[in-house]
mmCIF file of C-alpha atoms and ligand atoms in Angstrom:
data_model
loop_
_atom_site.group_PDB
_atom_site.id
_atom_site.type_symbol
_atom_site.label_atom_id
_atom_site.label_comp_id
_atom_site.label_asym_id
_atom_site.label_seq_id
_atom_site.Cartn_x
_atom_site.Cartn_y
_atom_site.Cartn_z
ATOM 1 C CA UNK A 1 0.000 0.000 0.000
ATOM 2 C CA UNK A 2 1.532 3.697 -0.820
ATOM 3 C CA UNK A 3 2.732 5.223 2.428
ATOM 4 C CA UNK A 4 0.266 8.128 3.060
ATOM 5 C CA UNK A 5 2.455 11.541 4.405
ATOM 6 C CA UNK A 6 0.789 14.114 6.194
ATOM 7 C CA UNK A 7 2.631 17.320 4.928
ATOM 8 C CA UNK A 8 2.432 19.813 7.882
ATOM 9 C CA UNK A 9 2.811 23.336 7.437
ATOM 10 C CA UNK A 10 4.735 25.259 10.027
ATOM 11 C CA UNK A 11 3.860 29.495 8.921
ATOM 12 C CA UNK A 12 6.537 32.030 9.153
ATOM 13 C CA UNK A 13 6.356 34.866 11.229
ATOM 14 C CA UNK A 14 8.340 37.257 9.595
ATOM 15 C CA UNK A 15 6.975 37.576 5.764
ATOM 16 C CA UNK A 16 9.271 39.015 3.069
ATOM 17 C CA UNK A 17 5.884 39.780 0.792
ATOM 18 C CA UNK A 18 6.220 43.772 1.361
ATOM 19 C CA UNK A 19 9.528 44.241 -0.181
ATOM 20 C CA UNK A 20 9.091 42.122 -3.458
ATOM 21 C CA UNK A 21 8.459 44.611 -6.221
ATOM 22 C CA UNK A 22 6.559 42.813 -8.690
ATOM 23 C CA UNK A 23 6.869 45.088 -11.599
ATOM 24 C CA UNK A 24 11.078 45.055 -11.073
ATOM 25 C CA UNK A 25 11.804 41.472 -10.405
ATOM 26 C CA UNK A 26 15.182 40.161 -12.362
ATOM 27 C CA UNK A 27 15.768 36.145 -12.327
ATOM 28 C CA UNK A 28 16.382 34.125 -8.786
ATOM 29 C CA UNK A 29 17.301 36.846 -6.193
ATOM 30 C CA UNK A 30 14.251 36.758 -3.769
ATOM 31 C CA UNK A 31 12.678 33.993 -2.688
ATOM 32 C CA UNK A 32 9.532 33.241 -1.693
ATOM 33 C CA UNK A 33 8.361 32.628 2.281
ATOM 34 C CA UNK A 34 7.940 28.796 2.874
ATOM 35 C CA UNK A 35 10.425 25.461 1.690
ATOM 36 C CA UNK A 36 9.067 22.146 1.407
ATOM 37 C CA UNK A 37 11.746 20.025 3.222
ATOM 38 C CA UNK A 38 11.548 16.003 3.267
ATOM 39 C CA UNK A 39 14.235 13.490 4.251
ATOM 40 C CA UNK A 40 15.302 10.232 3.108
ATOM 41 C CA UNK A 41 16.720 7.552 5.744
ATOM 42 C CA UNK A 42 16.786 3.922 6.001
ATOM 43 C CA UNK A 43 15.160 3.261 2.539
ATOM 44 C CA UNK A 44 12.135 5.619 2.984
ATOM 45 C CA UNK A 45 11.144 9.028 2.725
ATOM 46 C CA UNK A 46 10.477 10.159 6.329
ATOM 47 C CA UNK A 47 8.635 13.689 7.263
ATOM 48 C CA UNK A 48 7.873 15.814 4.667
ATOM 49 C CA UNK A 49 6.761 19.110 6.138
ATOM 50 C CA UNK A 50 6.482 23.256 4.701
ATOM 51 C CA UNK A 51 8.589 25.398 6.917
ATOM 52 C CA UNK A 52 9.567 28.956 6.614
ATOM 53 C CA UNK A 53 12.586 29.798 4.703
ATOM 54 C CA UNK A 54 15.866 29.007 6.444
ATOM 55 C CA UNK A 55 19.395 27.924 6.117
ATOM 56 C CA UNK A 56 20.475 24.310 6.314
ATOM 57 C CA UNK A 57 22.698 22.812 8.580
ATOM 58 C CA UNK A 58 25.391 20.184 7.042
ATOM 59 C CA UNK A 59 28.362 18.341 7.695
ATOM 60 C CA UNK A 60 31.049 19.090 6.041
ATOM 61 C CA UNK A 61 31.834 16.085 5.655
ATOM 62 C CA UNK A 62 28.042 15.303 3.302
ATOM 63 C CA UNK A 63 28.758 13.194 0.127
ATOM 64 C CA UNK A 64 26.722 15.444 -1.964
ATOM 65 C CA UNK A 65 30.116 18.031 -1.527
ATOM 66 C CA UNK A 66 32.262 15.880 -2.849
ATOM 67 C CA UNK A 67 30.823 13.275 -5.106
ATOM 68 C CA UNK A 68 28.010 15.680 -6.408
ATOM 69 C CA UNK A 69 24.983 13.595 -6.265
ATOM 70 C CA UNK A 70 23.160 16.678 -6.694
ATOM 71 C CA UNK A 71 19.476 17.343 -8.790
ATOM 72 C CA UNK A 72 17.362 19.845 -9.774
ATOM 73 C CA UNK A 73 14.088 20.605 -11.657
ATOM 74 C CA UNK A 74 13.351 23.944 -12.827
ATOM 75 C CA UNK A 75 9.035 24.904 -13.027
ATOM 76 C CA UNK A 76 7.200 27.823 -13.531
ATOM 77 C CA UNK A 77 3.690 29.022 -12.260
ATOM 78 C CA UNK A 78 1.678 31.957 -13.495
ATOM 79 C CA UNK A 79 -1.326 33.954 -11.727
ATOM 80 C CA UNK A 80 -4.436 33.926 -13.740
ATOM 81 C CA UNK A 81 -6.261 37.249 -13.694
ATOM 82 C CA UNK A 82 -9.172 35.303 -11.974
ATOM 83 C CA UNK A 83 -6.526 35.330 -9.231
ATOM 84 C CA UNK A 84 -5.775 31.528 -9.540
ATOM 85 C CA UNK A 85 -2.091 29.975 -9.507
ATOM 86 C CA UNK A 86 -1.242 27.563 -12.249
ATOM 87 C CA UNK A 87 2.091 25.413 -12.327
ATOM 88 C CA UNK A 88 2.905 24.979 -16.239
ATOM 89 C CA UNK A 89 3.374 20.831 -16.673
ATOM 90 C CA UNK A 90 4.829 20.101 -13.661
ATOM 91 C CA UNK A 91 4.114 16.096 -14.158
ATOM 92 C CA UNK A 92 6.488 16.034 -17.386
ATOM 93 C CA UNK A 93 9.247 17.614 -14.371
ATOM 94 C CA UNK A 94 8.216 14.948 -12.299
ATOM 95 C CA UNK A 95 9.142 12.224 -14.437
ATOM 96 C CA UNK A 96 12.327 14.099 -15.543
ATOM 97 C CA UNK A 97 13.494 14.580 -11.963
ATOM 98 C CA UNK A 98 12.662 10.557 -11.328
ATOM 99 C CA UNK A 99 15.149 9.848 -14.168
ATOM 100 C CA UNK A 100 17.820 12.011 -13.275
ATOM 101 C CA UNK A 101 17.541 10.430 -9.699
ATOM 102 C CA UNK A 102 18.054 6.874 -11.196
ATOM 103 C CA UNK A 103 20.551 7.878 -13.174
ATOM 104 C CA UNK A 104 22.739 9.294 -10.071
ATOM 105 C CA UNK A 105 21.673 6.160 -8.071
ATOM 106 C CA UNK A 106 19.820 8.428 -5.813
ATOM 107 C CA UNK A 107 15.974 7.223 -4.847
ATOM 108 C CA UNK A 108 12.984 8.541 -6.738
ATOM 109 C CA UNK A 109 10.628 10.955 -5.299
ATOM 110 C CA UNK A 110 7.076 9.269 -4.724
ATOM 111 C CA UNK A 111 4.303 11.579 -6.634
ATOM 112 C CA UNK A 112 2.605 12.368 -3.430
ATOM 113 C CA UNK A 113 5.819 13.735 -2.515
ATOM 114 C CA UNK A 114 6.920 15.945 -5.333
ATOM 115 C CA UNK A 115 3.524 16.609 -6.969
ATOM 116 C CA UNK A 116 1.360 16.800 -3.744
ATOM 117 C CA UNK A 117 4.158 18.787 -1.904
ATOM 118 C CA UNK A 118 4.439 21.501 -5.289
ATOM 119 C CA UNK A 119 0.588 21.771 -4.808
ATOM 120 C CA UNK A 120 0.656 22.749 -1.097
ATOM 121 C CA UNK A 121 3.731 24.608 -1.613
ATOM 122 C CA UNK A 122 2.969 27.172 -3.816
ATOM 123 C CA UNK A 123 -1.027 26.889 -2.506
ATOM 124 C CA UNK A 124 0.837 28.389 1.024
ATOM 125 C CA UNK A 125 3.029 31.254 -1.057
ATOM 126 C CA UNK A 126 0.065 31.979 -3.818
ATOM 127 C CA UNK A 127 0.950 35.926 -2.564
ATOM 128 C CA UNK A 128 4.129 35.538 -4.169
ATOM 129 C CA UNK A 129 3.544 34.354 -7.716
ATOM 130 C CA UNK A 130 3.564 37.658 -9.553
ATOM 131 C CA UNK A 131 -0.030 39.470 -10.693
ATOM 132 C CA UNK A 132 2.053 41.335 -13.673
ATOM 133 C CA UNK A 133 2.490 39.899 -17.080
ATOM 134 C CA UNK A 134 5.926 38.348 -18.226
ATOM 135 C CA UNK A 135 6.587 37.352 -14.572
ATOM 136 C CA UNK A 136 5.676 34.411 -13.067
ATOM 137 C CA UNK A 137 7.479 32.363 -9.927
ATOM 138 C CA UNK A 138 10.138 29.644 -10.303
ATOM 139 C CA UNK A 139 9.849 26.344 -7.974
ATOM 140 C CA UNK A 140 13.058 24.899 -7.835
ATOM 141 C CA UNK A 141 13.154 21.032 -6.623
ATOM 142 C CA UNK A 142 16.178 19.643 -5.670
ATOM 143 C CA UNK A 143 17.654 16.509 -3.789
ATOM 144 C CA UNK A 144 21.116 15.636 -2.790
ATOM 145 C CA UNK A 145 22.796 13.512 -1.102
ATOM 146 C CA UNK A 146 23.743 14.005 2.844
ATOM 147 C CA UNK A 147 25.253 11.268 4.062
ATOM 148 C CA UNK A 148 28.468 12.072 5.888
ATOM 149 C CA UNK A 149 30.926 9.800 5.105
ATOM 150 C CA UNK A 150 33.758 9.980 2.346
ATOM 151 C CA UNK A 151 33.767 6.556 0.949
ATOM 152 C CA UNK A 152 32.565 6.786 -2.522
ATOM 153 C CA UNK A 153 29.404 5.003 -2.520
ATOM 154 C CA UNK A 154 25.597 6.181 -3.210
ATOM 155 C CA UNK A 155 24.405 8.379 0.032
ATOM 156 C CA UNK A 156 22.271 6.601 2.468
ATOM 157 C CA UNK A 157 20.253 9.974 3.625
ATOM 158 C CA UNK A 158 18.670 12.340 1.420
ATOM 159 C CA UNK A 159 17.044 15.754 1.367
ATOM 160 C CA UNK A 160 14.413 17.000 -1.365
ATOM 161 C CA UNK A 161 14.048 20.744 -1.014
ATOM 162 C CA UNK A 162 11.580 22.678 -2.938
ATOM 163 C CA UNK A 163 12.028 26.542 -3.250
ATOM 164 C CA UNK A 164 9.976 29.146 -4.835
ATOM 165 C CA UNK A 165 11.112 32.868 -6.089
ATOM 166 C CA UNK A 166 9.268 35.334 -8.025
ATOM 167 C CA UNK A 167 10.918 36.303 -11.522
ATOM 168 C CA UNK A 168 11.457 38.065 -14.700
ATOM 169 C CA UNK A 169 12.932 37.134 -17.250
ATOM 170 C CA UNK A 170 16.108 35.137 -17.439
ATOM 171 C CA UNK A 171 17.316 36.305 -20.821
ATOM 172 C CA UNK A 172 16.607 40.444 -21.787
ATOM 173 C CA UNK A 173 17.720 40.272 -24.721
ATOM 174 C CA UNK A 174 18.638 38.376 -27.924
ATOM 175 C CA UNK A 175 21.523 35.896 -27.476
ATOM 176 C CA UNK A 176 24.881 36.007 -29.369
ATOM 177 C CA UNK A 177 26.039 32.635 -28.983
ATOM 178 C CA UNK A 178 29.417 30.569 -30.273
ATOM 179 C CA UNK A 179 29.591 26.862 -31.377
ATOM 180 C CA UNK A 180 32.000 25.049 -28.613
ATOM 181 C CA UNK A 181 33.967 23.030 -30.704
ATOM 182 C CA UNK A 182 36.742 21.871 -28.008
ATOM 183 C CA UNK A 183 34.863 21.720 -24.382
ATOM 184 C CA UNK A 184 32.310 18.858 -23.868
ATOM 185 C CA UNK A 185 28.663 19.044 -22.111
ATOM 186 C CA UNK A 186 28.031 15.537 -22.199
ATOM 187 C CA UNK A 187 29.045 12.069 -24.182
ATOM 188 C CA UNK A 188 26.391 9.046 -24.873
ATOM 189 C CA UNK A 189 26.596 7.119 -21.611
ATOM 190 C CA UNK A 190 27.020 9.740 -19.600
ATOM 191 C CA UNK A 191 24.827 12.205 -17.704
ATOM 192 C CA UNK A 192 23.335 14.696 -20.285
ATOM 193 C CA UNK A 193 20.004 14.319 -20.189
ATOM 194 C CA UNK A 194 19.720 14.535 -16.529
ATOM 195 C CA UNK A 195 19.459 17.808 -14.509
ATOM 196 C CA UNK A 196 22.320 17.068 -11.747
ATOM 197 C CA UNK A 197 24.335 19.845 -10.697
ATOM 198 C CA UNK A 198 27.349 19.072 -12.176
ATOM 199 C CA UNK A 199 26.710 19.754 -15.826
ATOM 200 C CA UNK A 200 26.194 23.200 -15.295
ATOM 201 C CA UNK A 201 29.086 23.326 -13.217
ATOM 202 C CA UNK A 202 31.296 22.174 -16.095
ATOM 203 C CA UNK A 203 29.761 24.472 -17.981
ATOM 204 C CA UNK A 204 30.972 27.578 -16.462
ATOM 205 C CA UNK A 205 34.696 27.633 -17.190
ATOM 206 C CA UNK A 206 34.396 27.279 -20.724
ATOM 207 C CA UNK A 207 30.840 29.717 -21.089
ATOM 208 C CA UNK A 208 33.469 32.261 -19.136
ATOM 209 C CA UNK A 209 35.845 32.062 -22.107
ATOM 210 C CA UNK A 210 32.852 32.116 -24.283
ATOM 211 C CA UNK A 211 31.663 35.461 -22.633
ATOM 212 C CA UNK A 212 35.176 36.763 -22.914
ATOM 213 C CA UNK A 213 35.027 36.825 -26.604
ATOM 214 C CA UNK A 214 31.563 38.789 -26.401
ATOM 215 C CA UNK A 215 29.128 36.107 -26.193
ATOM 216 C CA UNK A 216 26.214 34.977 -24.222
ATOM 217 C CA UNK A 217 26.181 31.214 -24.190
ATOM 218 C CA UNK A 218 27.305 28.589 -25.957
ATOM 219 C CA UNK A 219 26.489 26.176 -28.439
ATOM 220 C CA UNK A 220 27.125 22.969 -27.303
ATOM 221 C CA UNK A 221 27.835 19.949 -29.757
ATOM 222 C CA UNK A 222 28.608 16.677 -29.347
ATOM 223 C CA UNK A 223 31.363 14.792 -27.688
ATOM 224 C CA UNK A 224 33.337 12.503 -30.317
ATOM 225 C CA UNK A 225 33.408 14.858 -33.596
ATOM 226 C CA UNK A 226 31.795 18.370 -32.565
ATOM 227 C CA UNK A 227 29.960 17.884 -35.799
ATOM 228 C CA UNK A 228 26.306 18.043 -34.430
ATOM 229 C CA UNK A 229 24.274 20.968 -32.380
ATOM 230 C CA UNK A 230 23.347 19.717 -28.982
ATOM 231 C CA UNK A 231 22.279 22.262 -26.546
ATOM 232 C CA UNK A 232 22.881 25.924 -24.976
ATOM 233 C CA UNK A 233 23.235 24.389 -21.115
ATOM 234 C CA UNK A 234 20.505 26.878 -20.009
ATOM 235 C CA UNK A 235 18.105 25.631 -22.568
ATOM 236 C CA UNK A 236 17.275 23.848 -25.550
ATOM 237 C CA UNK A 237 17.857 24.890 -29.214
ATOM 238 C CA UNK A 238 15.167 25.205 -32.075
ATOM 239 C CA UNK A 239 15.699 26.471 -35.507
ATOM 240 C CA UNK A 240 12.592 27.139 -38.450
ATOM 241 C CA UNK A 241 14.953 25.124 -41.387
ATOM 242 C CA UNK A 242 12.922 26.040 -44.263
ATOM 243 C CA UNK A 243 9.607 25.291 -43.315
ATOM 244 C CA UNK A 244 10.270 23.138 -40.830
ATOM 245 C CA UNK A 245 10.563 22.927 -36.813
ATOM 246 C CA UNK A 246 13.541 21.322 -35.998
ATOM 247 C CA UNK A 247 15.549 20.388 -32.609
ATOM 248 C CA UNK A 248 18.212 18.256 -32.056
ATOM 249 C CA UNK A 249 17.364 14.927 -30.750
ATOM 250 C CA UNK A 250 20.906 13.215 -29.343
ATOM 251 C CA UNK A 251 19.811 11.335 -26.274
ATOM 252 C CA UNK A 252 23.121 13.294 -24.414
ATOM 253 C CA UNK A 253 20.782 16.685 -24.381
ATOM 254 C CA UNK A 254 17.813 17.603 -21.634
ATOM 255 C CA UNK A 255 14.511 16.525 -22.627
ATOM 256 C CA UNK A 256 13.696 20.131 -22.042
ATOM 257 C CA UNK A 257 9.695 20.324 -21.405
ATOM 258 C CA UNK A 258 9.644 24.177 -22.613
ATOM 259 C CA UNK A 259 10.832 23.376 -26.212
ATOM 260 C CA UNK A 260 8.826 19.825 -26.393
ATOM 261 C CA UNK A 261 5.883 22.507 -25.839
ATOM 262 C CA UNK A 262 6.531 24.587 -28.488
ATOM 263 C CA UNK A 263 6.754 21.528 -31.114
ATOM 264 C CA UNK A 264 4.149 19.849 -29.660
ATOM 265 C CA UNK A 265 1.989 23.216 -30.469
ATOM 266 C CA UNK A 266 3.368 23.387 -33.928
ATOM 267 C CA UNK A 267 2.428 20.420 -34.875
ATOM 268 C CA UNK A 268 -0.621 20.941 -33.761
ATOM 269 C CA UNK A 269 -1.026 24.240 -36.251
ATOM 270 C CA UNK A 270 -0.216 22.215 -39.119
ATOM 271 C CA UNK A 271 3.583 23.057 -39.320
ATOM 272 C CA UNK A 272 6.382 20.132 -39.748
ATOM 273 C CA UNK A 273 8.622 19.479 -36.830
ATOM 274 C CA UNK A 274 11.798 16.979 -36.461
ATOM 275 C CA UNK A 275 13.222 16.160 -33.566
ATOM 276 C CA UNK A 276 16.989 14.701 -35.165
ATOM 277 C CA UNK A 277 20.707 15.787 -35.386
ATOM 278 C CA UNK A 278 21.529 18.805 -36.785
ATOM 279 C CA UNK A 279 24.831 19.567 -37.978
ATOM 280 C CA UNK A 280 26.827 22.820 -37.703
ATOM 281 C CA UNK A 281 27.451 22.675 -40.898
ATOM 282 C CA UNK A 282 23.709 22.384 -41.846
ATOM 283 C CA UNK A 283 22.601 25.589 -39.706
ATOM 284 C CA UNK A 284 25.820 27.467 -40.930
ATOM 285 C CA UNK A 285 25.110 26.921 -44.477
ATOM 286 C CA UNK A 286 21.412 27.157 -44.471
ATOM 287 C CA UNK A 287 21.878 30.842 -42.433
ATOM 288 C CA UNK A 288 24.011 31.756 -45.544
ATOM 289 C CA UNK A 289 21.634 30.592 -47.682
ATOM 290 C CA UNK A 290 18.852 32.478 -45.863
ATOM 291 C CA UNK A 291 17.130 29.200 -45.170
ATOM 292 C CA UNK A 292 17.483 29.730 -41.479
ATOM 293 C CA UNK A 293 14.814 32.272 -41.149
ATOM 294 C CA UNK A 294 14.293 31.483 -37.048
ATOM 295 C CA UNK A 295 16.757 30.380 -34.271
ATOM 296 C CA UNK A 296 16.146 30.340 -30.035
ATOM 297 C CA UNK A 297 16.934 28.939 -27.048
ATOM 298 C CA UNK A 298 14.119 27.484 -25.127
ATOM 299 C CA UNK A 299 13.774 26.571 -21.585
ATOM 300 C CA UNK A 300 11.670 27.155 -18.539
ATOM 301 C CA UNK A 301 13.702 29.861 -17.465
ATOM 302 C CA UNK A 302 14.360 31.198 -20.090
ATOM 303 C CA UNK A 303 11.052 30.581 -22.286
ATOM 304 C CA UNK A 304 11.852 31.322 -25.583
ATOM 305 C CA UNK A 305 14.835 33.151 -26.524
ATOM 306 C CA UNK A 306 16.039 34.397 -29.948
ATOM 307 C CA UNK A 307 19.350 34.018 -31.019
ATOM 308 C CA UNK A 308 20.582 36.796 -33.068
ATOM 309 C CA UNK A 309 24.031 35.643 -34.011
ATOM 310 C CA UNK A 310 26.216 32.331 -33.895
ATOM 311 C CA UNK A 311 29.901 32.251 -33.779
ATOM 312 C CA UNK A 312 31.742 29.524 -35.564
ATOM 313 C CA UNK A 313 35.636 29.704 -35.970
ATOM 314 C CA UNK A 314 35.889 33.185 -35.914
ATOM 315 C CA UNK A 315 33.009 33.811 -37.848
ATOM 316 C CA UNK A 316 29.743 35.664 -37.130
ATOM 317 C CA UNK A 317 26.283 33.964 -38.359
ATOM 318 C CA UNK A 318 24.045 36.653 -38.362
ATOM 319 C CA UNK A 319 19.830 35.328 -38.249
ATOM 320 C CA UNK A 320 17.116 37.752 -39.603
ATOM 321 C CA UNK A 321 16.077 40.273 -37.096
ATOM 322 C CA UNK A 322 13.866 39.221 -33.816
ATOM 323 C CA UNK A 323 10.606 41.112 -34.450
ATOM 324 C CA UNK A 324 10.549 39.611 -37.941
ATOM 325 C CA UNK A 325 10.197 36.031 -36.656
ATOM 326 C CA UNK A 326 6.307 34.824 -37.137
ATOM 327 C CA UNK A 327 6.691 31.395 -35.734
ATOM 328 C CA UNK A 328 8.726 32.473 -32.409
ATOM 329 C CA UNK A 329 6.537 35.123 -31.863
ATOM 330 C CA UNK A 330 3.498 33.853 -32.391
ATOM 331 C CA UNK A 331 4.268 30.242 -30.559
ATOM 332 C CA UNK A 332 5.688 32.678 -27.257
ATOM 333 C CA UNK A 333 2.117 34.636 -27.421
ATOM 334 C CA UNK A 334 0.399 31.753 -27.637
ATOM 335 C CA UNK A 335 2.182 30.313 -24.820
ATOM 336 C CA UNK A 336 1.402 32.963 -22.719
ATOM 337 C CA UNK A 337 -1.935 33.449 -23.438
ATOM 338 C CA UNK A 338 -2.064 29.169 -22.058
ATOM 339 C CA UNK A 339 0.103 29.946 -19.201
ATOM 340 C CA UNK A 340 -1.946 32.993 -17.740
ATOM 341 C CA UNK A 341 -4.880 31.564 -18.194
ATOM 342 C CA UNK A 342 -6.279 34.021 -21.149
ATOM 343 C CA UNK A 343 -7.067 31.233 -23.461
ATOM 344 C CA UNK A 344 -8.568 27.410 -23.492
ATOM 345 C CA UNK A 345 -5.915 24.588 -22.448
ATOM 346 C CA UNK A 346 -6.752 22.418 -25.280
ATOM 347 C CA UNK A 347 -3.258 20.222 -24.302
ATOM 348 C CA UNK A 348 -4.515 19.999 -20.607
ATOM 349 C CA UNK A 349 -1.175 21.600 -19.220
ATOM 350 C CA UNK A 350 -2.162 24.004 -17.266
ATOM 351 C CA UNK A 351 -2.323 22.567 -13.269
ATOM 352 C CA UNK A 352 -4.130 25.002 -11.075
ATOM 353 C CA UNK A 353 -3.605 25.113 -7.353
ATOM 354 C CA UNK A 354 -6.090 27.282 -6.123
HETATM 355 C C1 COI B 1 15.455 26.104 -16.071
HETATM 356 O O1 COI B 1 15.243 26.495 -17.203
HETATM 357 O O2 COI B 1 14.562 26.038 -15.218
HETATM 358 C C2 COI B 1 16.783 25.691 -15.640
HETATM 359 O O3 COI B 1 16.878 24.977 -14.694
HETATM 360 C C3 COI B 1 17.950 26.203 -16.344
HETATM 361 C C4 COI B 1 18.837 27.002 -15.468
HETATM 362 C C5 COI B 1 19.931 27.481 -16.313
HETATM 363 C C6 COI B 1 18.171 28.167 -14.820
#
């Protein structure tokens, strides 16, 4: 029989509601009221309970540190003018943050856990999700490991956190981006398509050097030749090739639930999509053939994205200007006419909380 848990809330006393500024909010740097907070011992997820926003205490010696079994989801949920809270999909999350925890040996969240827990969560900080279009508040799910010991074996003890945090947007403007052709994100058999810490940490070094030249983000493509597109690290990629919707499909990038969306609602206007390797060479030559008419990164943070130039071996790819675009504008209106509530759900994806 499925354990039952009682998820108690414990209210803060000392709300940070009255200094959020909802019409000024940049990405990540306040954070809502309440955490959920559950623990893993002995082979079973103990108490799960909401408390108010607080520091952890942790060995130093706690195996996430050093071995990095370390996960994350990353979900959005919008106010509805009605004045009801919706979290965008947060079942497709679910099963992605079950797979990355199987991947990383770690155990997998029950649904009454994560999806239950998300519900009463953001139910208890509704106040923060922002009233004001383009904003909407982040949940952030995470587990790691917290064992203290320094063998290298799979933690015993585990904590799933969820935090919440009222944004903007991630990305303000378009994105100038270069192909990494030496630094890797991820190689089949490895850990791509799971959100664990460390693949953003690798990430960073070579982004940095990426950012030093002038860019945003990168490109990343794949491990053995550097032939094929992959991802950006902080979202998916998706290009209009001709007259059709394509993003890569190598089994080494996130299964990104932002840009399976999008194609999921351009298929459903009638417009081809393919999910399948891409080459550099293929993007690079069809921009200079002016076959490339639309290019963007798309996540959860960071929605959808355009990319207005790609670097490649010292050479600047330059894609036809933003406001031009008719299928990335269009699909982002449309997607925010779903996510606020403004329009009929016809994909069910909208999961309201109160
Ligand atoms: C998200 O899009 O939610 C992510 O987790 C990506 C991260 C770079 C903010």
């Amino acid at each position: 029989m499925a354990h039952a848990y009682n998820i108690e809330v414990e209210l803060t006393k000392n709300s940070n509601l009255e200094k959020v500024d909802f019409n000024n909010l940049k990405f990540g740097q306040i954070l809502s009221d309440h955490m959920l907070v559950a623990d893993y011992d002995d082979g079973e997820w103990k108490s799960v309970k909401i408390v108010p926003y607080t520091n952890l205490s942790l060995s130093p010696a706690t195996s996430a540190l050093h071995y990095g079994q370390a996960i994350f989801e990353g979900i959005k949920a919008y106010k509805f003018a009605d004045g009801r809270v919706s979290i965008f999909r947060p079942d497709k999350n679910f099963e992605r943050f079950n797979k990355s925890a199987v991947r990383l040996e770690m155990p997998e969240l029950p649904e009454e856990i994560f999806m239950g827990g998300l519900k009463k969560l953001i139910a208890t900080d509704s106040a923060f999700v922002p009233p004001v279009d383009g904003a909407s508040l982040y949940i952030r799910p995470f587990m790691f490991g917290t064992e203290p010991a320094l063998g290298v074996h799979p933690s015993k003890s585990y904590k799933f956190i969820i935090i919440t945090g009222p944004v903007g947007a991630y990305y303000n403007k378009p994105l100038r981006v270069k192909v990494e052709t030496f630094y890797t994100r991820a190689a089949a058999g490895g850990v791509g398509f799971s959100k664990n810490a460390g693949n953003y940490a690798l990430s960073l070094y070579p982004t940095r050097l990426a950012q030093d030249e002038g860019f945003d983000q990168l490109i990343w493509t794949d491990a053995k030749e550097h032939r094929y597109i992959e991802e950006a690290g902080t979202a998916n990629l998706v290009f209009m090739l001709g007259d059709t919707l394509v993003t890569p499909g190598s089994e080494t990038v996130l299964q990104g639930v932002t840009r399976h969306s999008i194609m999921d609602i351009a298929k459903s206007w009638g417009i081809k999509t393919e999910t399948r390797d891409v080459s550099v060479q293929e993007l690079l030559e069809g921009i200079e053939q002016g076959n490339v008419t639309e290019a963007f990164a798309a996540g959860t943070a960071a929605t959808l994205t355009p990319i207005s130039e790609i670097g490649y071996a010292g050479k600047l790819y330059k894609l036809p200007a933003p406001e031009t675009r008719e299928f990335s504008n269009k699909v982002l209106d449309y997607l925010n006419e779903l996510r606020y509530g403004r329009i009929e759900d016809p994909f069910g994806w909208n999961f309201i909380v109160t």
